[in-house]
Tab-separated table of C-alpha atoms and ligand atoms in Angstrom:
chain	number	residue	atom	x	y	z
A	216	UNK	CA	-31.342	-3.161	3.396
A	217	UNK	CA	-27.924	-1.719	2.082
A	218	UNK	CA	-25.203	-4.363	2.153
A	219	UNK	CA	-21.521	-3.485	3.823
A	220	UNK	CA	-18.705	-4.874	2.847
A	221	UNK	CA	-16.996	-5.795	6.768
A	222	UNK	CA	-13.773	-6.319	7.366
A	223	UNK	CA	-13.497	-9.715	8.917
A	224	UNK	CA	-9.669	-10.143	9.572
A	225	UNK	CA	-6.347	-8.963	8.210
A	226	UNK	CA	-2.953	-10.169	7.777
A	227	UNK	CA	0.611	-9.155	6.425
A	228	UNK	CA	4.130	-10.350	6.001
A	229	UNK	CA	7.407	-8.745	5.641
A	230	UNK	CA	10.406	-10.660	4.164
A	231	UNK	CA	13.020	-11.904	6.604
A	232	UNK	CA	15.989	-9.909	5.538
A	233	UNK	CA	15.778	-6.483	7.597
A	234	UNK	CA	18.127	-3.452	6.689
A	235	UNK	CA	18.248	-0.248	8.429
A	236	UNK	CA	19.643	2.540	7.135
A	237	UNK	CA	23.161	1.981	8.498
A	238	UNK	CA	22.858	-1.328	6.777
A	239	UNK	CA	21.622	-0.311	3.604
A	240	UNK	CA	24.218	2.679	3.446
A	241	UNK	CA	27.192	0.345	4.188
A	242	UNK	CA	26.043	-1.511	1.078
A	243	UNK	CA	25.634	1.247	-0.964
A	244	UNK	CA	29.155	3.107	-0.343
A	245	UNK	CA	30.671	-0.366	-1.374
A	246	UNK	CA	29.333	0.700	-4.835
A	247	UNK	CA	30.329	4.128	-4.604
A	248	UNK	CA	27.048	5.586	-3.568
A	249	UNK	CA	26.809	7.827	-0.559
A	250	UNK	CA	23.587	8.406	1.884
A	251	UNK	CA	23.568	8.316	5.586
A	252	UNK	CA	20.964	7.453	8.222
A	253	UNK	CA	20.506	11.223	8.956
A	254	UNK	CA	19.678	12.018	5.447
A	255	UNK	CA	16.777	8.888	5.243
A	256	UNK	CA	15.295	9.477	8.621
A	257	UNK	CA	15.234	13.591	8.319
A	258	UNK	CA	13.738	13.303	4.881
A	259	UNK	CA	11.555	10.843	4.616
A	260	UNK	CA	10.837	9.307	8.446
A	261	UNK	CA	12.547	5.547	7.171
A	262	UNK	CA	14.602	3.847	9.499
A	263	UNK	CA	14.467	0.616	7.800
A	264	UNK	CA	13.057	-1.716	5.164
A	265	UNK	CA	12.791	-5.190	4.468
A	266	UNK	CA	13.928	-7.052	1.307
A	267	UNK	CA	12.754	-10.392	-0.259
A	268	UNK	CA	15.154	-12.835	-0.983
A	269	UNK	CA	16.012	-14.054	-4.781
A	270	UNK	CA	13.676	-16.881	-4.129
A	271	UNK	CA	10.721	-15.070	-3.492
A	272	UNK	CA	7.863	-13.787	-5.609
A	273	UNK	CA	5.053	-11.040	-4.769
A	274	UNK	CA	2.707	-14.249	-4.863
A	275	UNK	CA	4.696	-15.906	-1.669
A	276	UNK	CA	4.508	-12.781	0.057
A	277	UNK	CA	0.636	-12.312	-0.637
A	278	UNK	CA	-0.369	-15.880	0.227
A	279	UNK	CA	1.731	-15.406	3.656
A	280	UNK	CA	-0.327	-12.280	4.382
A	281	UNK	CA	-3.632	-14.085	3.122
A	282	UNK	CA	-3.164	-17.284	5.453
A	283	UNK	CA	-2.710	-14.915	8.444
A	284	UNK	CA	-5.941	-12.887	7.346
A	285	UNK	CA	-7.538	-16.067	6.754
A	286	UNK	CA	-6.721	-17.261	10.140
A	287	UNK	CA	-7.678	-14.037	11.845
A	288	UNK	CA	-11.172	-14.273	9.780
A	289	UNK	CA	-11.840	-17.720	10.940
A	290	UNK	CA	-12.503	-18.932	7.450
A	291	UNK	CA	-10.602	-21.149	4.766
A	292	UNK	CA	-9.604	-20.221	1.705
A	293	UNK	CA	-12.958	-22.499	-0.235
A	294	UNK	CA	-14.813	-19.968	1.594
A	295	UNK	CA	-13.705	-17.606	-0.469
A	296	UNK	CA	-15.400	-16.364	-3.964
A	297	UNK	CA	-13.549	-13.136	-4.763
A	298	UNK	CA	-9.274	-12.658	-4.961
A	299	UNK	CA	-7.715	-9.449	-5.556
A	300	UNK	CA	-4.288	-8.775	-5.637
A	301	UNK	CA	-2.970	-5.093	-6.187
A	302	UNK	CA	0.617	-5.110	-7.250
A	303	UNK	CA	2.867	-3.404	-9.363
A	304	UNK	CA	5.903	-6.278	-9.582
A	305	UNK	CA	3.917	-9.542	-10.527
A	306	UNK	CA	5.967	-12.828	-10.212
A	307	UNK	CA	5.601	-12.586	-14.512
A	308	UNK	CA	4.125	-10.588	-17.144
A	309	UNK	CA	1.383	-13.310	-16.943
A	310	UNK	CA	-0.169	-15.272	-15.460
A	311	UNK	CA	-1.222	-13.035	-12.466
A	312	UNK	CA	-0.073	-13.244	-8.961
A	313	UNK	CA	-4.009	-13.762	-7.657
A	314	UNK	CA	-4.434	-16.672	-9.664
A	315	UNK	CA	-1.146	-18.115	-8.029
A	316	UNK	CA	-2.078	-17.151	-4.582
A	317	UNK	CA	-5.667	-19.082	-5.188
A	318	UNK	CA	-3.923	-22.020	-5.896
A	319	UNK	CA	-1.057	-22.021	-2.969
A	320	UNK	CA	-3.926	-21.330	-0.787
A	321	UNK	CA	-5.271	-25.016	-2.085
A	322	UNK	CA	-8.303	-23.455	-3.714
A	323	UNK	CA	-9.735	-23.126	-6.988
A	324	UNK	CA	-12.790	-21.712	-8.936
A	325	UNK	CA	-13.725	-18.065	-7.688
A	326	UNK	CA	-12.498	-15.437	-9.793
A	327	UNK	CA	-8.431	-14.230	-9.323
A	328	UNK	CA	-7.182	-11.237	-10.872
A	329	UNK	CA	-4.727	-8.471	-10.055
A	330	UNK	CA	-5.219	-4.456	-10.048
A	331	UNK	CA	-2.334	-2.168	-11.067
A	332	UNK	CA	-2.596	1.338	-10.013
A	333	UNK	CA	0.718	1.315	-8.084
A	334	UNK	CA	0.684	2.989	-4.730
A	335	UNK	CA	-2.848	3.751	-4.777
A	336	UNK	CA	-3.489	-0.113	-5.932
A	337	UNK	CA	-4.886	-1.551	-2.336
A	338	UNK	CA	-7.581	1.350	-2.325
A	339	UNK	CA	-8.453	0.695	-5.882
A	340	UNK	CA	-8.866	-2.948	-4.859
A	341	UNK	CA	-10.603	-2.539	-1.941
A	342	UNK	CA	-13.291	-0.449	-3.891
A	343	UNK	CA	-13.412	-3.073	-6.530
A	344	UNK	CA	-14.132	-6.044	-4.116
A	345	UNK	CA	-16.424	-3.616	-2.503
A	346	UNK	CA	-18.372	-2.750	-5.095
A	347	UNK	CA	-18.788	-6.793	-6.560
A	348	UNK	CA	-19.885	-7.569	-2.653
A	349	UNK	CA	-22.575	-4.918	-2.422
A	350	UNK	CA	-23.918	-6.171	-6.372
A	351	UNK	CA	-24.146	-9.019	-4.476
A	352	UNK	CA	-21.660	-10.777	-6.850
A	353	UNK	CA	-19.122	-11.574	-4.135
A	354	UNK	CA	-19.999	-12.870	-0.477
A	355	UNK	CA	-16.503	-13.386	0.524
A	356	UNK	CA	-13.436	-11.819	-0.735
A	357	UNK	CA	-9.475	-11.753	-0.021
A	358	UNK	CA	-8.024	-8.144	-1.076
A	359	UNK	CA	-4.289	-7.956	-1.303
A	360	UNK	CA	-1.795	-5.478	-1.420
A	361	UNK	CA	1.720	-7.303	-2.380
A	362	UNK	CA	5.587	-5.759	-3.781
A	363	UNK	CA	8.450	-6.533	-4.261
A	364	UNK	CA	10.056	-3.028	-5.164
A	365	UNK	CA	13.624	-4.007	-4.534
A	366	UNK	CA	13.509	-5.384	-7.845
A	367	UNK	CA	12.739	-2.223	-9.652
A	368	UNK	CA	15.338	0.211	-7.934
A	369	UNK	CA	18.634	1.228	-9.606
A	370	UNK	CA	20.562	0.646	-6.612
A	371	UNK	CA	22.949	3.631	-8.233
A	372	UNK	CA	20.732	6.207	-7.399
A	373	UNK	CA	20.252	7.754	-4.144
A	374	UNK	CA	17.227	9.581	-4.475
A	375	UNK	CA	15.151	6.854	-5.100
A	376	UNK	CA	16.588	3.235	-3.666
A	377	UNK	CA	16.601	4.500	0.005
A	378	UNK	CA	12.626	5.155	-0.039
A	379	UNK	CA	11.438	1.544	-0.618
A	380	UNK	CA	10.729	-1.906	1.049
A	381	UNK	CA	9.162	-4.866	0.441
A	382	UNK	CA	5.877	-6.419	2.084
A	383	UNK	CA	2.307	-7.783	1.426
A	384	UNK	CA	-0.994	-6.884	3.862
A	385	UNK	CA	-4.159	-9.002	3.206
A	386	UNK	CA	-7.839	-8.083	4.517
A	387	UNK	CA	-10.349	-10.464	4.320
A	388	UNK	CA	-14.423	-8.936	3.670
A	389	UNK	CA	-17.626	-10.368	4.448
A	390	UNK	CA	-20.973	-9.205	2.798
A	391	UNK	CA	-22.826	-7.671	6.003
A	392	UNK	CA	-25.790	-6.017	7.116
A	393	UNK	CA	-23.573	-4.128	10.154
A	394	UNK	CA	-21.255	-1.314	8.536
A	395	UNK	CA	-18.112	-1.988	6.964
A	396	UNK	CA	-16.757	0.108	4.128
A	397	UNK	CA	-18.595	3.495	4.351
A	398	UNK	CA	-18.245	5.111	1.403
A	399	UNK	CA	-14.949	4.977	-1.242
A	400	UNK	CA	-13.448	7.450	-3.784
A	401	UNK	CA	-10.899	6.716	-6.686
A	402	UNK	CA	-9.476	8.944	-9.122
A	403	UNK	CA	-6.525	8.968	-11.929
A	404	UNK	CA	-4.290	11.534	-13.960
A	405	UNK	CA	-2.530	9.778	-16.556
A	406	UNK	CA	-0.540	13.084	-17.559
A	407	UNK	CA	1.369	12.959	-14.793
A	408	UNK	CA	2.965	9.521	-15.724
A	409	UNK	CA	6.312	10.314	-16.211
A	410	UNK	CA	6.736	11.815	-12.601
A	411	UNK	CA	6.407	8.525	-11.348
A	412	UNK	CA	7.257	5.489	-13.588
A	413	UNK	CA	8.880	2.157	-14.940
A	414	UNK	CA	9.662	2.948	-18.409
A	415	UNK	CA	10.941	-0.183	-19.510
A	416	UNK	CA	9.093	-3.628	-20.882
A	417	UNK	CA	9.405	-6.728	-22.080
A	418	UNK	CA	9.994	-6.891	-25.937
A	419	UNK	CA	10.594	-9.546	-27.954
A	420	UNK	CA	12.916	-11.896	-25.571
A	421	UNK	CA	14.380	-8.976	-24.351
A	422	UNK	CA	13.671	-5.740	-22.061
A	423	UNK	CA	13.186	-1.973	-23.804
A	424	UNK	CA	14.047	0.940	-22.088
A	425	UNK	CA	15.104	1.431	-18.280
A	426	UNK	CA	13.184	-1.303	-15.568
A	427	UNK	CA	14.084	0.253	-12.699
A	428	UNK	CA	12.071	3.221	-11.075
A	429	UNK	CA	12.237	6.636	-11.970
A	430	UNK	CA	10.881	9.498	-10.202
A	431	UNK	CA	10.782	13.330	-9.928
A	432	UNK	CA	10.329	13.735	-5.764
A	433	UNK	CA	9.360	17.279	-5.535
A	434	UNK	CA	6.706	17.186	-7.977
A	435	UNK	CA	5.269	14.114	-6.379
A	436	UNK	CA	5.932	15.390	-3.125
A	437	UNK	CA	3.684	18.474	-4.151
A	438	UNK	CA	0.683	16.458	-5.889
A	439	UNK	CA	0.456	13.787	-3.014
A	440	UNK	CA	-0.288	16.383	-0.380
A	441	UNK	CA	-3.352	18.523	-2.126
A	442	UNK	CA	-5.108	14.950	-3.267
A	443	UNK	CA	-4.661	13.171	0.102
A	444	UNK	CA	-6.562	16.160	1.290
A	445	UNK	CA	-9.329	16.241	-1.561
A	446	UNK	CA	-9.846	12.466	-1.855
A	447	UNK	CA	-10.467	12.048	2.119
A	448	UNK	CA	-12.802	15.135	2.418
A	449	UNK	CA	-14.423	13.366	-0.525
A	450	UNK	CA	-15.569	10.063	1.456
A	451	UNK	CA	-16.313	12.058	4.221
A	452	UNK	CA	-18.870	13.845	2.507
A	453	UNK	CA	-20.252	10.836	0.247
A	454	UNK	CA	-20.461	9.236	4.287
A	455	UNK	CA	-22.119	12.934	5.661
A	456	UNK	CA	-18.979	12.426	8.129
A	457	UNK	CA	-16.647	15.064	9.240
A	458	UNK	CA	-12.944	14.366	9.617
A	459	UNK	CA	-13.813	14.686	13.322
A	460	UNK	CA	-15.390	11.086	13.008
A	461	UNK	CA	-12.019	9.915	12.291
A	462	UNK	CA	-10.409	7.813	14.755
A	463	UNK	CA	-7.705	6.668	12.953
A	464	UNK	CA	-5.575	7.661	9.416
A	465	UNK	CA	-4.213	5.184	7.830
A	466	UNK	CA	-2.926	6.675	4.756
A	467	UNK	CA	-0.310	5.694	1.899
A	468	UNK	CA	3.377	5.128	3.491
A	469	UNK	CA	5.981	7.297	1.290
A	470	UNK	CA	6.978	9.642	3.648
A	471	UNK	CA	6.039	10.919	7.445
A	472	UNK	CA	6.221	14.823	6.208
A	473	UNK	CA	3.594	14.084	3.175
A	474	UNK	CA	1.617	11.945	6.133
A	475	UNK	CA	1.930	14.936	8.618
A	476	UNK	CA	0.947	17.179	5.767
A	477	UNK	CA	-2.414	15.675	5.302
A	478	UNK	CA	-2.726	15.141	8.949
A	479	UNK	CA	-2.704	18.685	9.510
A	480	UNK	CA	-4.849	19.657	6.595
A	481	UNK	CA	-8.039	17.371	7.852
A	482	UNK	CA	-6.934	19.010	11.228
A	483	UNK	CA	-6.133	15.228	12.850
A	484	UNK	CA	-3.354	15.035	14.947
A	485	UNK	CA	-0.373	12.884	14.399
A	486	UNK	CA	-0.880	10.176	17.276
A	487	UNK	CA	-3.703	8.987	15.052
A	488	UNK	CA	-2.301	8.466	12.319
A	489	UNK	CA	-1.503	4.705	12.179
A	490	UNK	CA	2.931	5.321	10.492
A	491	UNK	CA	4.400	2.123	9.579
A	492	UNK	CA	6.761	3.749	7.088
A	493	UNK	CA	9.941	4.259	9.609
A	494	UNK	CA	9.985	0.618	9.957
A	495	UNK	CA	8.553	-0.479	6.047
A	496	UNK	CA	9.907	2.238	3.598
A	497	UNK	CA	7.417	2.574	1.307
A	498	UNK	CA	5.785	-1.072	-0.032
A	499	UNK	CA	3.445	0.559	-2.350
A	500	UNK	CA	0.628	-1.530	-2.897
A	501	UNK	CA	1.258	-3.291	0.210
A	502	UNK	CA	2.479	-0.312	2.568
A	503	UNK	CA	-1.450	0.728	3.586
A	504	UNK	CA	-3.020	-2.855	4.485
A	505	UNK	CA	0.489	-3.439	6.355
A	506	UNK	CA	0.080	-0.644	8.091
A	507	UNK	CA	-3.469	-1.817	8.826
A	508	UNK	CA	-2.264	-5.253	9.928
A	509	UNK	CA	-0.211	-3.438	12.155
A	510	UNK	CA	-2.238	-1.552	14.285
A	511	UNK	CA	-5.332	-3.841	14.412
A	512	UNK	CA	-2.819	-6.687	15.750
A	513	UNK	CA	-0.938	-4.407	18.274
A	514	UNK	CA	-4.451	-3.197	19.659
A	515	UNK	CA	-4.852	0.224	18.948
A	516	UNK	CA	-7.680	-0.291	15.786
A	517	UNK	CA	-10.976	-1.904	18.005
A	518	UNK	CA	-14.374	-3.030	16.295
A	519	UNK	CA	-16.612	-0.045	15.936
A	520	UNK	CA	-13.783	2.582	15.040
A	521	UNK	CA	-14.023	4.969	11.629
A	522	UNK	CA	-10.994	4.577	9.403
A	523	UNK	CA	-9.727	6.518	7.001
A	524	UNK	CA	-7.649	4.686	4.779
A	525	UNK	CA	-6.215	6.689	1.894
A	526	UNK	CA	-3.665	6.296	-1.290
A	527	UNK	CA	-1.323	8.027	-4.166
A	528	UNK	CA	0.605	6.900	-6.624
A	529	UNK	CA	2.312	6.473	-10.232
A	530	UNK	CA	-0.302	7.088	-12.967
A	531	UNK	CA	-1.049	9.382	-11.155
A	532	UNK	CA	-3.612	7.524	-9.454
A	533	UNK	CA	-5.185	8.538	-5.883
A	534	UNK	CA	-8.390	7.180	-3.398
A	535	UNK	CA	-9.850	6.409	-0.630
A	536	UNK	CA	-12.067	4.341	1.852
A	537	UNK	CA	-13.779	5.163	4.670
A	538	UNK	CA	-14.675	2.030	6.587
A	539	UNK	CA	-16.272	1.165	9.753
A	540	UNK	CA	-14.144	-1.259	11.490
B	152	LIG	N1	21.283	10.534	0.692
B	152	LIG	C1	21.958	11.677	0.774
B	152	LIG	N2	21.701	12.757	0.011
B	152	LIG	C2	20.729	12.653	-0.897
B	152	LIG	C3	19.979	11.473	-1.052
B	152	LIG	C4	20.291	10.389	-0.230
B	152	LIG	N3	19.641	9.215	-0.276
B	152	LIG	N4	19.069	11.674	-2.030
B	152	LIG	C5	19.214	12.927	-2.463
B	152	LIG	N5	20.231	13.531	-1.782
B	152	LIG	C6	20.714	14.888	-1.930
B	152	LIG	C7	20.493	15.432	-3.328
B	152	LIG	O1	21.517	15.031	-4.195
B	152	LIG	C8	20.498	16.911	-3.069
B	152	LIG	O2	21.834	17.345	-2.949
B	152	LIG	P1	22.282	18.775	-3.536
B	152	LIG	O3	21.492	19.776	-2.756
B	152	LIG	O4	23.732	18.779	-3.253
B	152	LIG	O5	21.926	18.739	-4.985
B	152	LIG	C9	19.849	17.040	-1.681
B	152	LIG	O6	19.950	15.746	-1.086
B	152	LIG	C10	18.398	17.452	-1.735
B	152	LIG	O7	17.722	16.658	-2.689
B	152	LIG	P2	16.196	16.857	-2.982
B	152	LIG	O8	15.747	15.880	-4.014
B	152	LIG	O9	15.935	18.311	-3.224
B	152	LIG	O10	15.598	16.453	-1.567
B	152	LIG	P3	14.132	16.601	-1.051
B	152	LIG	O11	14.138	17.390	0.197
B	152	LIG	O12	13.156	16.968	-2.135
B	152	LIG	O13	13.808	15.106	-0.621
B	152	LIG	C11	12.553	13.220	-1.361
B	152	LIG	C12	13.767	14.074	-1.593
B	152	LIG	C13	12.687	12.544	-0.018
B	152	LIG	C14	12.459	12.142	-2.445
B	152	LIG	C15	11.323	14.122	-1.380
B	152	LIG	O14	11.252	14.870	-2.555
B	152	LIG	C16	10.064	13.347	-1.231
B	152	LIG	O15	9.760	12.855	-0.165
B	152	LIG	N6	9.264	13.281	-2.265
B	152	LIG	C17	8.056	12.490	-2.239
B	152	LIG	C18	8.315	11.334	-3.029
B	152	LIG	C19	7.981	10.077	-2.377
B	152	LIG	O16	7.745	9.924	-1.207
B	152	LIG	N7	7.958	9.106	-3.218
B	152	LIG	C20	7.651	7.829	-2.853
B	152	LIG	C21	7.049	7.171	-4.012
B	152	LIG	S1	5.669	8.015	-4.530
B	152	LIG	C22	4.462	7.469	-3.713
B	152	LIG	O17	4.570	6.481	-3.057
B	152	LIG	C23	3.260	8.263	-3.797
């Protein structure tokens, strides 16, 4: 009897502080920067974002996510014996912002650790927890996408600090003999690293090189759109499933032309594609079990549906999962 990995609830939370673009350009001109609404929305498809305050780490936004998906799974956090957390902008350097969410979630003992694979980082997690539940080495597991971007942007330039937001989305699996997770698909392409990156790091008490994000658009723009394709036609195939059997995309939110791209190319069309992006920016880790959160909570994901949920980012790193919800 094969064992599934089912989702049992999900969760997410955004941070209170909500700018659109009108907001976020007012700010900007005050420091001699210049974008408009029209640029952001025609673009990319962002309307707004939302930004953590100075208090808050990644780890508060994941544990707000996990209690919801917690609640929505009917379960406490003891019940757990797997945490995950992908994320790119830990709390610190170590230790790492699973073991912290274990322990504001009043638990202790199952193994905590994070996954770094950037925007691709929820997929790579979900396939992790995945693959420990069907070894039979998890029963119950909390997978976490959670960012705080706004940290990492150089607020000077315009082609990258209007694309992001900040967020965390939380699913919750059970070890099941119904079907869950379908069949998953990772891959990574560490030449492309400097398209996408972070160059800078903490060295000796101080920080080397630029911390704030750096990335060439077009070329990313290009990439995202051919492996979005590949990676889903990928699980299909793994799952002997056409992307007919998809009732709803839920891919990576960067942008609603790369999403409309993809769309096209597995010939879906765009009302089922689950966008979260014109309200979220892009959240990275966070931006696909958000999106997830999203439409199971406003009704349009129901028990039984296929789900395509798919990722790309910095590395390069891209995947999927095709789940049974
Ligand atoms: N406001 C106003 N004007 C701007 C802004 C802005 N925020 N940013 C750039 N411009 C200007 C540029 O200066 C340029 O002006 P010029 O023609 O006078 O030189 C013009 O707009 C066009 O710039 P391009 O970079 O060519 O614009 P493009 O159409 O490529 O769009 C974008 C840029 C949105 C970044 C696009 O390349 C893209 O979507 N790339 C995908 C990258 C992405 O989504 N990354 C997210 C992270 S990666 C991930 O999550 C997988």
């Amino acid at each position: 009897m094969r064992i599934y990995s089912r989702i049992l609830g999900t969760g997410s939370y955004l941070p209170e502080n909500r700018l659109t673009n009108a907001d976020l350009a007012a700010e900007l001109a005050q420091q001699g920067v210049e974008t408009s609404d029209e640029w952001i929305v025609e673009r990319t498809g962002i309307r707004a974002r939302h930004f953590a305050s100075d208090a808050q780490g990644s780890s508060d936004l994941a544990t707000e996510a996990a209690r919801k998906a917690l609640t929505a799974a009917g379960i406490s956090a003891d019940d757990l014996d797997l945490i995950i957390v992908a994320t790119s902008t830990p709390d610190m350097v170590f230790p790492s912002v699973a073991t912290m969410v274990q322990h504001n979630l009043g638990t202790a003992g199952c193994p905590a650790f994070d996954v770094q694979a950037v925007c691709s980082g929820f997929i790579y997690a979900l396939t992790i927890a995945d693959s420990m539940i069907q070894s039979g080495s998890a029963k119950r597991a909390l997978v976490i996408g959670a960012e705080i971007f706004s940290r990492i942007l150089d607020f000077k330039d315009r082609t990258t600090c209007v694309l992001f937001g900040d967020g965390a989305g939380a699913v919750v699996l059970e070890a099941s003999e119904q079907p869950g997770i379908l069949a998953t698909d990772l891959h990574a392409d560490g030449k492309y690293k400097d398209i996408l990156c972070v160059p800078g790091h903490v060295n000796r008490g101080g920080i080397l090189g630029d911390p704030v994000l750096k990335m060439d658009g077009q070329a990313v723009f290009k990439l995202a759109v051919g492996v979005l394709e590949d990676t889903a036609r990928a699980s299909l195939a793994k799952a002997n499933m056409s992307d007919a059997d998809i009732d709803w995309l839920i891919p990576h939110q960067a942008n609603i032309r790369i999403m409309q791209s993809t769309a096209k190319k597995l010939k879906m069309s765009a009302d089922k594609v689950v966008v979260t992006v014109d309200q979220h920016g892009n959240t990275s880790a966070a931006s696909i079990p958000l999106a997830l959160d999203t439409a199971v909570r406003d009704g349009r994901i129901q028990r039984g549906q296929t789900l395509m949920l798919e990722g790309v980012g910095g590395g390069f790193t891209w995947g999927s999962v095709l789940l049974r919800y």
